CSV table of C-alpha atoms and ligand atoms in Angstrom, one decimal:
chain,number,residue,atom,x,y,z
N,1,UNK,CA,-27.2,199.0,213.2
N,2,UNK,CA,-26.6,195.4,213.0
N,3,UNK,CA,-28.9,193.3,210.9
N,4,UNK,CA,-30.9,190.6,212.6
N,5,UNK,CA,-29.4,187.3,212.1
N,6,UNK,CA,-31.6,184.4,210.7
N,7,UNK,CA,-29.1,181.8,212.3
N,8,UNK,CA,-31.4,182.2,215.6
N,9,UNK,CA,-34.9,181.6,213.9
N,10,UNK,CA,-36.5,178.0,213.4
N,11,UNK,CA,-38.2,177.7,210.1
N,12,UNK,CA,-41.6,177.8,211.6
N,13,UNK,CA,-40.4,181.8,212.1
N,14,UNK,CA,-38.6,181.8,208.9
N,15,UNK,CA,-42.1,180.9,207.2
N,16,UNK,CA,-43.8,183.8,209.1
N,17,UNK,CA,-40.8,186.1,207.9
N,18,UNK,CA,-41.3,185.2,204.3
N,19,UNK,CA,-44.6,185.0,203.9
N,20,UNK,CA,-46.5,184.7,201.4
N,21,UNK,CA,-43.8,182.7,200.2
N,22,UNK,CA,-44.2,179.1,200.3
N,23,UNK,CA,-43.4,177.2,202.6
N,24,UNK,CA,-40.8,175.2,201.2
N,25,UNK,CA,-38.7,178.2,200.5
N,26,UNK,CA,-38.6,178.4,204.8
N,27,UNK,CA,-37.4,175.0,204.8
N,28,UNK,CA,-34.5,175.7,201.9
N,29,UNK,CA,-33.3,178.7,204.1
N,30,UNK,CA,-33.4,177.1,207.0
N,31,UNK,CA,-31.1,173.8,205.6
N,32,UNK,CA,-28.4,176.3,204.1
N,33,UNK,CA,-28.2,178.1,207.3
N,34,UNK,CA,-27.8,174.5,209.2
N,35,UNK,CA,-25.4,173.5,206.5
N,36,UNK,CA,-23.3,176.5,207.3
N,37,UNK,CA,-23.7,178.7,204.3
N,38,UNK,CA,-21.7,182.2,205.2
N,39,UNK,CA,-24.0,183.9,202.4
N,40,UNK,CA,-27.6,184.4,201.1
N,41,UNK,CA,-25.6,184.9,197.6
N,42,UNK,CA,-24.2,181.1,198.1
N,43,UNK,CA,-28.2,179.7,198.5
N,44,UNK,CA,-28.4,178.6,194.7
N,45,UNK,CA,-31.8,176.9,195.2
N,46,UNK,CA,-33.6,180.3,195.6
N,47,UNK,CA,-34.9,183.6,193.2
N,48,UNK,CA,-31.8,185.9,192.8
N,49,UNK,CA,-34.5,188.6,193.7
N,50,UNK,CA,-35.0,186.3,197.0
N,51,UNK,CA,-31.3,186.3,197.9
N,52,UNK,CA,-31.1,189.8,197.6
N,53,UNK,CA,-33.6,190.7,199.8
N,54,UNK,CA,-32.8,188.2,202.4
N,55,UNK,CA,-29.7,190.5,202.0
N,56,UNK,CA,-30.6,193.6,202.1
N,57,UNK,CA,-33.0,192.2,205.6
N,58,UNK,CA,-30.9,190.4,207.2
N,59,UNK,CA,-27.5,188.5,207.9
N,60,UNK,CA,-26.1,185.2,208.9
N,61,UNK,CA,-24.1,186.1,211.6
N,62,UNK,CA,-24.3,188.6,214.5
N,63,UNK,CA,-21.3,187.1,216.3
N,64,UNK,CA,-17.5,185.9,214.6
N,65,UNK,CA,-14.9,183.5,216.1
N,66,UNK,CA,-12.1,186.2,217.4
N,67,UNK,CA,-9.6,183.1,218.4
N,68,UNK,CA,-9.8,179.3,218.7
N,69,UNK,CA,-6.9,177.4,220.8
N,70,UNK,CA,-6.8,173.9,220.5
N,71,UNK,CA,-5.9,171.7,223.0
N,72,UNK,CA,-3.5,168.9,221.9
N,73,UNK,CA,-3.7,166.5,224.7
N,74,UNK,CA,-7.5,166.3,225.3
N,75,UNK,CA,-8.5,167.5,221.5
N,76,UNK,CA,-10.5,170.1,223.2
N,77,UNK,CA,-11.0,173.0,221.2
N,78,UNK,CA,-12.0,176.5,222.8
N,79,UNK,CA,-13.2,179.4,221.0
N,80,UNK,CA,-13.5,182.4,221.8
N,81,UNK,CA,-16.5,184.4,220.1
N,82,UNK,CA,-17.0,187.9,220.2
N,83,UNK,CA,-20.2,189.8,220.5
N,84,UNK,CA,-21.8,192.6,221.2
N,85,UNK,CA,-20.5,194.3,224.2
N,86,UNK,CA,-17.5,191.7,224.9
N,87,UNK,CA,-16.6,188.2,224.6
N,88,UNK,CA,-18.1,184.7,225.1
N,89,UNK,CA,-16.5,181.3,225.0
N,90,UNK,CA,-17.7,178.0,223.5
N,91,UNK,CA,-15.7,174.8,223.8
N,92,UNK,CA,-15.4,171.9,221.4
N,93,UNK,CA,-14.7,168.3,223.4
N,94,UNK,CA,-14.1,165.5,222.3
N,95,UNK,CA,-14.8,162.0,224.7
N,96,UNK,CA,-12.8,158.9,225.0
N,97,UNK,CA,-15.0,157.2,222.2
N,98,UNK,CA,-14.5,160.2,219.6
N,99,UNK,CA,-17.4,161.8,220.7
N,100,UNK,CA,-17.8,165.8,219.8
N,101,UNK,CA,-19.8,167.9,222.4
N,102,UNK,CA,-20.1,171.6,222.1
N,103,UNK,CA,-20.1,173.4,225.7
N,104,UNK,CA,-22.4,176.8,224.8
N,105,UNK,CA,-22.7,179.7,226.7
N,106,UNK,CA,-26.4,181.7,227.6
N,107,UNK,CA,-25.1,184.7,229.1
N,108,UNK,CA,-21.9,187.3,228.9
N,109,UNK,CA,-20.8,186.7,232.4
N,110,UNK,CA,-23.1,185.5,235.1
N,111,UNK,CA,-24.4,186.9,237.9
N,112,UNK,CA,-24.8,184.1,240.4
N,113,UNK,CA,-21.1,184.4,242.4
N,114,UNK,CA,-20.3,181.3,243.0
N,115,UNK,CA,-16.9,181.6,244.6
N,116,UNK,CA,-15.0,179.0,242.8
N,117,UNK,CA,-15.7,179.9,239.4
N,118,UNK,CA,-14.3,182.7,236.9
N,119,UNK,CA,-17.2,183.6,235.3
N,120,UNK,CA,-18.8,184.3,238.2
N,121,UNK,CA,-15.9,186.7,239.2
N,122,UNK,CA,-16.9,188.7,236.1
N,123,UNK,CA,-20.0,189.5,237.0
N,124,UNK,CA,-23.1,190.0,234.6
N,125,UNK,CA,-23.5,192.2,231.7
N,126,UNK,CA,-26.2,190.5,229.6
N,127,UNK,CA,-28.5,187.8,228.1
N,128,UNK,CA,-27.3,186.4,225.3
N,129,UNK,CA,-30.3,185.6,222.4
N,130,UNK,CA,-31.4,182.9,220.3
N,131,UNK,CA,-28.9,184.0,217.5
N,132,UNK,CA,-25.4,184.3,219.9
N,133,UNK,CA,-26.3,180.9,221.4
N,134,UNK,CA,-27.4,179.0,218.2
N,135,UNK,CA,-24.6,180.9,216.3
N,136,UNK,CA,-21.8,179.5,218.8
N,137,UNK,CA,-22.7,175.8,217.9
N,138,UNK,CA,-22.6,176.7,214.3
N,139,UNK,CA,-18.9,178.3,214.8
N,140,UNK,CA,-17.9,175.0,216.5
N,141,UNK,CA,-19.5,172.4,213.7
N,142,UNK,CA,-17.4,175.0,211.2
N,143,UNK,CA,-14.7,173.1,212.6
N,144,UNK,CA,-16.5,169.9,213.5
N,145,UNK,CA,-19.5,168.7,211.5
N,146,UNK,CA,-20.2,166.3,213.7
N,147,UNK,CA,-21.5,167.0,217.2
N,148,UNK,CA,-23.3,164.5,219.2
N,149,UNK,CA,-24.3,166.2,222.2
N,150,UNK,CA,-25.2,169.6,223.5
N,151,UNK,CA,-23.9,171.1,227.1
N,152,UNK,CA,-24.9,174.5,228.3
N,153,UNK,CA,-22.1,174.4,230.8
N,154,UNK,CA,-20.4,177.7,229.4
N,155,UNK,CA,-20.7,181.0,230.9
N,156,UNK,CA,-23.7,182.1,232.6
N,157,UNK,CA,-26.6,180.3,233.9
N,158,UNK,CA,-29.0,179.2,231.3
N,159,UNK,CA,-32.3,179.0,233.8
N,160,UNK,CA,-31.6,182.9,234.2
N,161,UNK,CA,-32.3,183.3,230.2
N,162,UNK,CA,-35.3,180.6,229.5
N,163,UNK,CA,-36.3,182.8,226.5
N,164,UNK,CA,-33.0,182.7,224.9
N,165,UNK,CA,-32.6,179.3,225.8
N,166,UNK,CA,-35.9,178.1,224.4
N,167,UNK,CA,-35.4,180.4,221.6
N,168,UNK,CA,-31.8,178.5,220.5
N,169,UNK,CA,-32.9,174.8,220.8
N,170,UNK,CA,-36.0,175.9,219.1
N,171,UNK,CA,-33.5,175.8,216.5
N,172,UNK,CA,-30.7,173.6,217.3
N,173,UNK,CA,-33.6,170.9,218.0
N,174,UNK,CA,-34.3,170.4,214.4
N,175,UNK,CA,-31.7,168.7,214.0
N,176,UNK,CA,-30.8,167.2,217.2
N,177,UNK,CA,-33.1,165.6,219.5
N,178,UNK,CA,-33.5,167.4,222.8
N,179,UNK,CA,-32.7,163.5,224.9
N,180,UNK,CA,-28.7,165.0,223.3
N,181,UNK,CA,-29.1,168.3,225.4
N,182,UNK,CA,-28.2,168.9,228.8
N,183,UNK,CA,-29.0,172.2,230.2
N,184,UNK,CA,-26.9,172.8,233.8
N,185,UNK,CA,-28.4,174.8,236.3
N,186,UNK,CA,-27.1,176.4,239.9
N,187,UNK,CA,-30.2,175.2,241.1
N,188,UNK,CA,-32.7,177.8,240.2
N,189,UNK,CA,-36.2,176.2,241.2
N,190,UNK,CA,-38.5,177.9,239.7
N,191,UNK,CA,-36.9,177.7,236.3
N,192,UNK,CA,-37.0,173.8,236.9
N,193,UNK,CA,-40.5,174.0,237.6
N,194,UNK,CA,-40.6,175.4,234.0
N,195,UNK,CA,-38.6,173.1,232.5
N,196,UNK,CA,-40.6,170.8,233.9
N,197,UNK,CA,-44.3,172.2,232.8
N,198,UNK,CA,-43.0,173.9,229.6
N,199,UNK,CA,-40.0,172.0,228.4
N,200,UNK,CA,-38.1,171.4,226.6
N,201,UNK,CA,-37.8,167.9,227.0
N,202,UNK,CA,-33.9,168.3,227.4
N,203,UNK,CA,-31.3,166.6,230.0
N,204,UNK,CA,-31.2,168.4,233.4
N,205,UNK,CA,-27.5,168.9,235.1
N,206,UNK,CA,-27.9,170.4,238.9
N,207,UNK,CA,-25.1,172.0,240.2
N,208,UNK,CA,-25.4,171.0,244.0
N,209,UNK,CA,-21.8,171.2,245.0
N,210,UNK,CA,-23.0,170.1,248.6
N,211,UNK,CA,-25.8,169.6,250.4
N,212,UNK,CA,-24.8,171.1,253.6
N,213,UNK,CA,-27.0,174.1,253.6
N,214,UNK,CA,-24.6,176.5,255.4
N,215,UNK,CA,-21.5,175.5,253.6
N,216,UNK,CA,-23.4,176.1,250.2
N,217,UNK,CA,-24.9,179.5,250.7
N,218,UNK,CA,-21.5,180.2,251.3
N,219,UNK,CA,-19.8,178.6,248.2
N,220,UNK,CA,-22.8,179.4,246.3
N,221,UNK,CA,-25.1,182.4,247.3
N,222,UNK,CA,-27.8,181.4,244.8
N,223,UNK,CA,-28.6,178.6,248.1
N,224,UNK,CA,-30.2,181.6,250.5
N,225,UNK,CA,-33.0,182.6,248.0
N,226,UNK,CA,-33.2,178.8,246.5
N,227,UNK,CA,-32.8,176.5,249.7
N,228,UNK,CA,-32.1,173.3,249.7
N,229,UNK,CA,-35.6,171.7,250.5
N,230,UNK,CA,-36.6,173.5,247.9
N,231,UNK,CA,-34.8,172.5,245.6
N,232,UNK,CA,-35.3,169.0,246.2
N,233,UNK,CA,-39.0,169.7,245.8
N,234,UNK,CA,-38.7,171.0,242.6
N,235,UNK,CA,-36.2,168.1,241.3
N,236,UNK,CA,-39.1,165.4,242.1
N,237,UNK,CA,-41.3,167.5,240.4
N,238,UNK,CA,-39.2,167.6,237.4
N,239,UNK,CA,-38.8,163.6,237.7
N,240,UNK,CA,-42.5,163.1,238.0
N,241,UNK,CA,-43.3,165.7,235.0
N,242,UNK,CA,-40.1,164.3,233.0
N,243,UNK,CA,-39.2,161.0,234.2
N,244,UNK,CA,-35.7,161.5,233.7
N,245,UNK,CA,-32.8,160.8,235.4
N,246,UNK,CA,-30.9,164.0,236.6
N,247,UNK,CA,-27.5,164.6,237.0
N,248,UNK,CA,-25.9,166.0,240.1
N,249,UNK,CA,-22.8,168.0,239.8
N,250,UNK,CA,-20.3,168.5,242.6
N,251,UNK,CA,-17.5,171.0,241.9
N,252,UNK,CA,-15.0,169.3,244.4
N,253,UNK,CA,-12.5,172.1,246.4
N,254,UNK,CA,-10.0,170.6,247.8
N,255,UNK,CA,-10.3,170.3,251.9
N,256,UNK,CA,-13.5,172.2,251.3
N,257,UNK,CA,-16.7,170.4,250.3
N,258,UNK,CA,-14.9,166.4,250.4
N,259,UNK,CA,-15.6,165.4,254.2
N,260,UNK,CA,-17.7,162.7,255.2
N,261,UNK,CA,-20.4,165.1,256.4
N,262,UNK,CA,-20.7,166.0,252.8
N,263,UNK,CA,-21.3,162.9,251.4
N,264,UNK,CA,-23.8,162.3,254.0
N,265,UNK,CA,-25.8,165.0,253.3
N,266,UNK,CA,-25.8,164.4,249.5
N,267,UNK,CA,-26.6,161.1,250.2
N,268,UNK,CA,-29.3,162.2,252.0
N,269,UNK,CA,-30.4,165.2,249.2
N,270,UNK,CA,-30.1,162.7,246.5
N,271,UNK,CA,-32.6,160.1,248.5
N,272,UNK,CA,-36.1,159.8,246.4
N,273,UNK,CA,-34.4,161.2,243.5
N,274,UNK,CA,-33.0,159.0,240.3
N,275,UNK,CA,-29.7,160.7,240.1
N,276,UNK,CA,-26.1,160.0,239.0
N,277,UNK,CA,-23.5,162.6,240.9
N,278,UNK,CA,-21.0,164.2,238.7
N,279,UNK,CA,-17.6,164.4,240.6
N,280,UNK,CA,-15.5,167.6,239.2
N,281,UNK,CA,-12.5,168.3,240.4
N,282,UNK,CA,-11.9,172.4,240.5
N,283,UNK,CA,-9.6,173.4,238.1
N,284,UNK,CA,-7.7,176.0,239.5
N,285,UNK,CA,-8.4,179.9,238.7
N,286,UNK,CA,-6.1,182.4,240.2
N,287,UNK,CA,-7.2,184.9,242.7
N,288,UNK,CA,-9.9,182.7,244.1
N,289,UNK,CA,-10.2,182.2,247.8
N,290,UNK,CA,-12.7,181.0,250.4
N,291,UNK,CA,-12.9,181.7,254.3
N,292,UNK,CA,-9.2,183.8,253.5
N,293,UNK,CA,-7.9,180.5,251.6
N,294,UNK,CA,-6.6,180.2,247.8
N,295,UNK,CA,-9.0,177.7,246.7
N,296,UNK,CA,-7.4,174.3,246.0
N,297,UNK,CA,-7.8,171.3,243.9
N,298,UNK,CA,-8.4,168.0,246.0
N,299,UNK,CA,-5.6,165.6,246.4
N,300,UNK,CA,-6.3,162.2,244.1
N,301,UNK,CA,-6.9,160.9,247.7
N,302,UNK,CA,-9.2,162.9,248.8
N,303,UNK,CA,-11.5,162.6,245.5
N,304,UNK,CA,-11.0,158.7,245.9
N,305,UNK,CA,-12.2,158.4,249.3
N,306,UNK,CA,-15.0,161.6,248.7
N,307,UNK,CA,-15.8,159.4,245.9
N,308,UNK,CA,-15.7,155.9,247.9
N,309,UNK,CA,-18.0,157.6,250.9
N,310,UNK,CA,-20.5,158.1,248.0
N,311,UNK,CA,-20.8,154.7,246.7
N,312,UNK,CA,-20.7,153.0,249.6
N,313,UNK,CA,-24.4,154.7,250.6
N,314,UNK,CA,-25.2,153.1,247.2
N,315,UNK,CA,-24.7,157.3,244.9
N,316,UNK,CA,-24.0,156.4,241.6
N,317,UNK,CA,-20.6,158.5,240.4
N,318,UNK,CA,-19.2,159.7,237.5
N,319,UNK,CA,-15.6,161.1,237.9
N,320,UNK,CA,-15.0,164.2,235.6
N,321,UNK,CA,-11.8,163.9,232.9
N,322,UNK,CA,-10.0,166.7,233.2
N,323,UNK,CA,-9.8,167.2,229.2
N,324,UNK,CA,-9.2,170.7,228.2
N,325,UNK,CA,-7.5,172.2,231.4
N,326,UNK,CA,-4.6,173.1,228.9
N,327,UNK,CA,-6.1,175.4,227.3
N,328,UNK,CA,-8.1,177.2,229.4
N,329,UNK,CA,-4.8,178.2,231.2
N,330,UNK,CA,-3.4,179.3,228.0
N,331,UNK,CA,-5.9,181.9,227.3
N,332,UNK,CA,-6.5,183.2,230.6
N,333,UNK,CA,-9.9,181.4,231.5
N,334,UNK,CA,-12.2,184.3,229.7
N,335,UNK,CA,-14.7,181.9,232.0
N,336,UNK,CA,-15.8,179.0,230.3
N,337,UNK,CA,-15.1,175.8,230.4
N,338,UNK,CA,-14.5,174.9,234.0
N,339,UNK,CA,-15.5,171.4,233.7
N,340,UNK,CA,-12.7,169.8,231.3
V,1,LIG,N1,-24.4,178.3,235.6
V,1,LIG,C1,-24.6,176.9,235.4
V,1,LIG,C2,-23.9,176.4,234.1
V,1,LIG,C3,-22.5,176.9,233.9
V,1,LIG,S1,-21.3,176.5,235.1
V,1,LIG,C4,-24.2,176.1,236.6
V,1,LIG,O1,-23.7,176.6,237.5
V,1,LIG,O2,-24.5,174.9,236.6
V,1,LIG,C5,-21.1,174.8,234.6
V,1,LIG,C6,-20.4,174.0,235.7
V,1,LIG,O3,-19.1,174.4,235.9
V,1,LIG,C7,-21.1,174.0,237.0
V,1,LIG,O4,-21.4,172.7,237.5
V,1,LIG,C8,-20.1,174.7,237.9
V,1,LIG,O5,-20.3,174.3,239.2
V,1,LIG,C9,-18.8,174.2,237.3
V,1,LIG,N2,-17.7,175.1,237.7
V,1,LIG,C10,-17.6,176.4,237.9
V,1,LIG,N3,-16.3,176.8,238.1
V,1,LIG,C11,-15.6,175.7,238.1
V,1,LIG,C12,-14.2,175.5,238.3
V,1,LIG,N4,-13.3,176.4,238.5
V,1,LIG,N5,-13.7,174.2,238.2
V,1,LIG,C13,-14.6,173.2,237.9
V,1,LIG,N6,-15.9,173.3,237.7
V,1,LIG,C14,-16.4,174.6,237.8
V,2,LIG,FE1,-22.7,181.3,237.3
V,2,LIG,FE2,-22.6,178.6,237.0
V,2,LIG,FE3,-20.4,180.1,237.5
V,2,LIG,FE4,-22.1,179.8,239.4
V,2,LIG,S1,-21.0,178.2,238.5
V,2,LIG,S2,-21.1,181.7,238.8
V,2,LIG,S3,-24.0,179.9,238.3
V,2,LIG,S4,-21.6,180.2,235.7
């Protein structure tokens, strides 16, 4: 059996784990951990007699880095981590200003279907915990120490795994303030009712796609059991709890979800809510088709007059790079990663 690994426990738990110990050992651990360390034997602030059982307890790392591909145009780096019972994905990007974020994944598949992406096409096999998540932005700051900002845009959908979620930015949130962390959702209300009440505090990404009811239960099934109205309730309720601007996504298929009657309806969804919409154009998977059509990416006209229909009912947009797409078609799209 596999030791459990420390790299998933914040030092309030590390001081409940080493007690009696004081508490300043907790806080040693805990720093060598965050600075990388890849053994108790390299912590040479603590007992030998410490070290070795911390040793003999425990480890440092459940998961390992099986591959990383790096992509040379966008500087995108993807990795590929394996765990227990198969594979996950983390991504490495870098924005226009030199900015690293690290795209992490909460679950080994997903189970939400959403036609247009890969992961869902894999289905769901498990929860990952505190450790796999926390433990995948360690793997990428191995390679980048710096990281600015945190996505959980990787496989899975992080509202379906609050505990492991919590657990990792128990963690991760040390160091980096939760204002750097944006957790993206399918739209799962009550989990953003308990973002909202519980926390924590960090950025919230919806991914609404569009707000034509029908055409989204369709695109997204998660929409029959999570409706629309619904959702919106629970977004002003976030606002009002958090007071923070949230971000829409739209995944944009091409001659799918672009018409005027979309942008009318997510002008209307996005009315009474402080939102910026994300603009995404797919990036192509193979095999994936809706009403008995390969999906397709939208022609650059189509995203600049999908785009143009927004603004003009006063929606703020953001248009999505495509950074990354290079890589992700050289290692077969495990899932992650869709976004860049
Ligand atoms: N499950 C969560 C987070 C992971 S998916 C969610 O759905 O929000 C992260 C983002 O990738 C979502 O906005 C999703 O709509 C988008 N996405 C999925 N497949 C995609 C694809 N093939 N191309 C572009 N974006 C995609
Ligand atoms: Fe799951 Fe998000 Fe993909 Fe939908 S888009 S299948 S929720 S990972």
């Amino acid at each position: 059996m596999l030791k459990p690994s420390l790299s998933g426990v914040p030092v309030s738990g590390l001081e409940d784990i080493l007690s009696p110990l004081p508490r300043y050992r907790a806080k040693q651990i805990f720093d060598w951990i965050n600075a990388g360390v890849s053994s108790f034997e390299l912590m040479n602030n603590l007992p030998f007699s410490l070290r070795r059982e911390l040793d003999e307890r425990f480890c440092l790392r459940k998961t390992s880095v099986l591959n990383s591909v790096k992509d040379d145009a966008g500087g995108a780096v993807k990795l590929q981590i394996s765990v227990e019972g198969g594979i996950i994905e983390a991504v490495a990007l870098v924005d226009a200003a030199g900015r690293l974020t690290a795209c992490l994944s909460t679950q080994l598949g997903c189970a939400m279907g959403c036609v247009f992406c890969k992961t869902g096409s894999l289905g769901f096999t498990r929860n990952l915990d505190g450790a796999e998540i926390t433990e995948q932005f360690y793997h990428i700051r191995g390679l980048h120490p710096d990281i600015s900002n945190i996505v959980f845009m990787g496989m899975g959908e992080p509202l379906l795994n609050l505990a492991g979620l919590r657990q990792a930015l128990s963690v991760l949130c040390e160091t980096m303030s939760t204002r750097r962390v944006t957790v993206s959702t399918c739209g799962l209300t009550d989990g953003i009712v308990s973002l909202a009440d519980s926390g924590p505090a960090v950025r919230l990404a919806v991914s609404l796609t569009t707000a034509r009811e029908t055409l989204r239960r369709r695109l997204m099934p998660v929409s029959a059991a999570h409706p629309l109205d619904r959702l919106k309730e629970s977004l002003l309720y976030y606002q009002k709890r958090q007071g923070r601007r949230v971000t829409l996504e739209a995944v944009l298929l091409g001659g799918v979800n672009t018409s005027e009657a979309d942008a009318a309806a997510m002008t209307g969804f996005a009315r009474g809510l402080d939102v910026v919409v994300n603009l995404i154009p797919w990036n192509p998977v193979e095999n994936l088709s809706f009403d008995g059509m390969p999906l397709k990416e939208p022609s650059r006209a189509e995203l600049s007059s999908f785009r143009a229909a927004l603004e003009a009912r006063g929606l703020k947009t953001v248009l999505r790079r495509k950074k990354g797409r290079g890589i992700s078609g050289a290692c077969g799209q495990l899932g992650v990663c869709k976004l860049y």
